[in-house]
Amino acid sequence: MNAPATSARRPARKAAVRVPAKPVASSRAAKAYATKINDYLTLYHAPPLERISFIKHGVDAYDVYVLARNMGTSQDNLMATLGLPRSTIIRKAKGKTRLSAEQSERVIGMARLVGQVEAMVAESGNPEGFDAAHWVNEWLDQPNPALDQRRPAEFMDTVAGQEFVAALLAKAQSGAYA
């Protein structure tokens, strides 16, 4: 008699575990979901668990357009740089849906790179009037001697490439590639 009662409880537990909880306003996950793609410093300084929550929740497809505009580049150029399929982004933006975790991670990676530059400029001097998003866009398209004259943009379509580019920027600030 105990076995049927136990098995009746198990499916209820499994169902409860599979249903994701809605974020509570005070939770870190809720804060991550409320983060805007153009809040570059927040994304750059966000703890890994918040970034992971934001990635898994998904970036609004429309934010790709926002990021492109802020960077002063075309939407097509940004999508190509990040390896995002144009038709998918257009469809998801029209349907007001979110990108997959993989796509979101690449978009967030680009936004974090802008945040890294904002942080570097703030640490190094007067950030007033400096447009980090435009600067990143220009820098990504310039051949770089540290990359055998390849453009940093060539590496932005993978997370490993984005980490490599971010490390290159950090070394440039420290003078390692000066």
Tab-separated table of C-alpha atoms in Angstrom:
chain	number	residue	atom	x	y	z
A	1	MET	CA	0.000	0.000	0.000
A	2	ASN	CA	2.838	2.397	0.701
A	3	ALA	CA	4.367	1.894	-2.754
A	4	PRO	CA	1.382	3.284	-4.702
A	5	ALA	CA	1.161	6.296	-2.401
A	6	THR	CA	4.884	6.996	-2.890
A	7	SER	CA	4.690	6.669	-6.664
A	8	ALA	CA	1.673	9.001	-6.678
A	9	ARG	CA	3.743	11.611	-4.858
A	10	ARG	CA	6.776	11.336	-7.123
A	11	PRO	CA	5.129	12.635	-10.292
A	12	ALA	CA	3.795	15.593	-8.344
A	13	ARG	CA	7.334	16.388	-7.141
A	14	LYS	CA	8.797	15.996	-10.604
A	15	ALA	CA	6.181	18.302	-12.056
A	16	ALA	CA	6.919	20.875	-9.373
A	17	VAL	CA	10.654	20.669	-10.063
A	18	ARG	CA	10.261	21.023	-13.830
A	19	VAL	CA	8.164	24.171	-13.692
A	20	PRO	CA	10.511	27.159	-13.392
A	21	ALA	CA	9.677	29.565	-10.632
A	22	LYS	CA	8.725	33.064	-11.662
A	23	PRO	CA	11.377	35.553	-10.629
A	24	VAL	CA	10.690	37.489	-7.475
A	25	ALA	CA	11.329	41.227	-7.733
A	26	SER	CA	14.055	41.096	-5.104
A	27	SER	CA	15.852	38.047	-6.506
A	28	ARG	CA	19.111	38.280	-8.411
A	29	ALA	CA	17.522	36.564	-11.389
A	30	ALA	CA	14.807	39.217	-11.548
A	31	LYS	CA	17.468	41.903	-11.451
A	32	ALA	CA	19.290	40.180	-14.299
A	33	TYR	CA	16.113	39.973	-16.385
A	34	ALA	CA	15.481	43.668	-15.824
A	35	THR	CA	18.984	44.572	-17.028
A	36	LYS	CA	18.956	46.358	-20.354
A	37	ILE	CA	21.390	45.374	-23.075
A	38	ASN	CA	22.699	48.947	-23.163
A	39	ASP	CA	23.487	48.941	-19.437
A	40	TYR	CA	27.024	47.976	-20.357
A	41	LEU	CA	28.758	48.527	-17.020
A	42	THR	CA	26.132	46.508	-15.151
A	43	LEU	CA	26.567	43.619	-17.586
A	44	TYR	CA	30.355	43.866	-17.366
A	45	HIS	CA	30.414	43.888	-13.561
A	46	ALA	CA	27.540	41.404	-13.071
A	47	PRO	CA	28.457	38.316	-11.062
A	48	PRO	CA	28.577	35.091	-13.102
A	49	LEU	CA	25.318	33.727	-11.648
A	50	GLU	CA	23.414	36.848	-12.720
A	51	ARG	CA	24.941	36.741	-16.198
A	52	ILE	CA	24.059	33.068	-16.538
A	53	SER	CA	20.465	33.775	-15.474
A	54	PHE	CA	20.223	36.598	-17.995
A	55	ILE	CA	21.658	34.380	-20.748
A	56	LYS	CA	19.306	31.495	-19.976
A	57	HIS	CA	16.317	33.837	-19.786
A	58	GLY	CA	17.250	35.167	-23.212
A	59	VAL	CA	17.882	38.591	-24.647
A	60	ASP	CA	14.977	40.277	-26.420
A	61	ALA	CA	15.645	39.953	-30.144
A	62	TYR	CA	14.941	43.669	-30.562
A	63	ASP	CA	17.969	44.394	-28.357
A	64	VAL	CA	20.210	43.392	-31.275
A	65	TYR	CA	18.878	46.462	-33.089
A	66	VAL	CA	19.396	48.621	-29.992
A	67	LEU	CA	22.994	47.446	-29.635
A	68	ALA	CA	23.730	48.031	-33.341
A	69	ARG	CA	22.313	51.560	-33.156
A	70	ASN	CA	24.306	52.359	-30.012
A	71	MET	CA	27.493	51.057	-31.614
A	72	GLY	CA	26.925	53.078	-34.771
A	73	THR	CA	26.899	50.053	-37.036
A	74	SER	CA	24.313	48.423	-39.236
A	75	GLN	CA	22.134	45.662	-37.883
A	76	ASP	CA	23.402	43.356	-40.621
A	77	ASN	CA	27.025	44.070	-39.694
A	78	LEU	CA	26.424	43.340	-36.006
A	79	MET	CA	24.519	40.139	-36.791
A	80	ALA	CA	27.312	38.976	-39.115
A	81	THR	CA	29.994	39.835	-36.543
A	82	LEU	CA	28.172	37.846	-33.848
A	83	GLY	CA	27.273	34.987	-36.191
A	84	LEU	CA	23.546	35.547	-35.699
A	85	PRO	CA	21.194	34.421	-38.488
A	86	ARG	CA	19.504	37.529	-39.876
A	87	SER	CA	16.182	35.815	-40.634
A	88	THR	CA	15.954	34.424	-37.096
A	89	ILE	CA	16.615	37.804	-35.492
A	90	ILE	CA	14.050	39.526	-37.724
A	91	ARG	CA	11.421	36.847	-37.031
A	92	LYS	CA	12.015	36.903	-33.281
A	93	ALA	CA	12.050	40.704	-33.141
A	94	LYS	CA	8.724	40.885	-34.991
A	95	GLY	CA	7.258	38.235	-32.699
A	96	LYS	CA	8.702	39.994	-29.644
A	97	THR	CA	10.419	36.806	-28.513
A	98	ARG	CA	13.768	36.133	-26.928
A	99	LEU	CA	16.931	34.766	-28.443
A	100	SER	CA	18.235	31.320	-27.581
A	101	ALA	CA	20.780	31.055	-24.778
A	102	GLU	CA	23.591	30.600	-27.318
A	103	GLN	CA	22.558	33.690	-29.287
A	104	SER	CA	21.944	35.693	-26.105
A	105	GLU	CA	25.402	34.832	-24.841
A	106	ARG	CA	27.032	36.330	-27.944
A	107	VAL	CA	24.950	39.521	-27.736
A	108	ILE	CA	25.706	39.892	-24.028
A	109	GLY	CA	29.382	39.252	-24.768
A	110	MET	CA	29.450	42.215	-27.141
A	111	ALA	CA	27.658	44.410	-24.598
A	112	ARG	CA	30.117	43.309	-21.904
A	113	LEU	CA	33.019	44.286	-24.168
A	114	VAL	CA	31.544	47.791	-24.383
A	115	GLY	CA	31.197	47.749	-20.581
A	116	GLN	CA	34.822	46.690	-20.249
A	117	VAL	CA	35.912	49.690	-22.330
A	118	GLU	CA	33.671	52.003	-20.266
A	119	ALA	CA	35.290	50.660	-17.093
A	120	MET	CA	38.806	51.017	-18.548
A	121	VAL	CA	38.201	54.635	-19.548
A	122	ALA	CA	36.642	55.443	-16.162
A	123	GLU	CA	39.700	53.963	-14.404
A	124	SER	CA	42.180	55.711	-16.696
A	125	GLY	CA	40.793	59.210	-16.763
A	126	ASN	CA	37.806	61.324	-17.639
A	127	PRO	CA	35.077	59.252	-19.326
A	128	GLU	CA	32.898	62.309	-20.002
A	129	GLY	CA	32.051	62.566	-23.687
A	130	PHE	CA	33.622	59.197	-24.539
A	131	ASP	CA	31.313	56.868	-26.467
A	132	ALA	CA	32.520	53.371	-25.630
A	133	ALA	CA	30.027	51.630	-27.921
A	134	HIS	CA	31.190	53.590	-30.981
A	135	TRP	CA	34.830	53.145	-29.998
A	136	VAL	CA	34.404	49.358	-29.704
A	137	ASN	CA	32.747	49.244	-33.117
A	138	GLU	CA	35.682	51.100	-34.689
A	139	TRP	CA	38.323	49.108	-32.800
A	140	LEU	CA	36.801	45.750	-33.761
A	141	ASP	CA	37.166	46.591	-37.460
A	142	GLN	CA	40.828	47.649	-37.320
A	143	PRO	CA	43.575	45.133	-38.131
A	144	ASN	CA	45.462	44.425	-34.922
A	145	PRO	CA	49.207	43.643	-34.790
A	146	ALA	CA	48.658	41.373	-31.766
A	147	LEU	CA	46.333	39.276	-33.968
A	148	ASP	CA	48.700	39.067	-36.963
A	149	GLN	CA	46.793	41.960	-38.537
A	150	ARG	CA	43.429	40.214	-38.195
A	151	ARG	CA	40.444	42.251	-37.049
A	152	PRO	CA	39.142	41.556	-33.508
A	153	ALA	CA	35.627	41.363	-35.040
A	154	GLU	CA	36.636	38.034	-36.609
A	155	PHE	CA	36.621	36.461	-33.141
A	156	MET	CA	33.324	37.828	-31.824
A	157	ASP	CA	31.099	35.010	-33.109
A	158	THR	CA	32.141	32.610	-30.334
A	159	VAL	CA	32.305	32.985	-26.571
A	160	ALA	CA	35.943	31.831	-26.574
A	161	GLY	CA	36.722	34.460	-29.198
A	162	GLN	CA	34.992	37.154	-27.173
A	163	GLU	CA	37.016	36.184	-24.097
A	164	PHE	CA	40.187	36.326	-26.211
A	165	VAL	CA	39.313	39.818	-27.489
A	166	ALA	CA	38.453	41.012	-23.964
A	167	ALA	CA	41.828	39.733	-22.716
A	168	LEU	CA	43.553	41.522	-25.604
A	169	LEU	CA	41.884	44.785	-24.589
A	170	ALA	CA	42.947	44.300	-20.971
A	171	LYS	CA	46.549	43.692	-22.083
A	172	ALA	CA	46.449	46.813	-24.238
A	173	GLN	CA	45.363	48.853	-21.221
A	174	SER	CA	48.166	47.418	-19.101
A	175	GLY	CA	50.714	48.277	-21.784
A	176	ALA	CA	51.523	44.706	-22.784
A	177	TYR	CA	50.732	45.550	-26.433
A	178	ALA	CA	51.659	49.228	-26.359
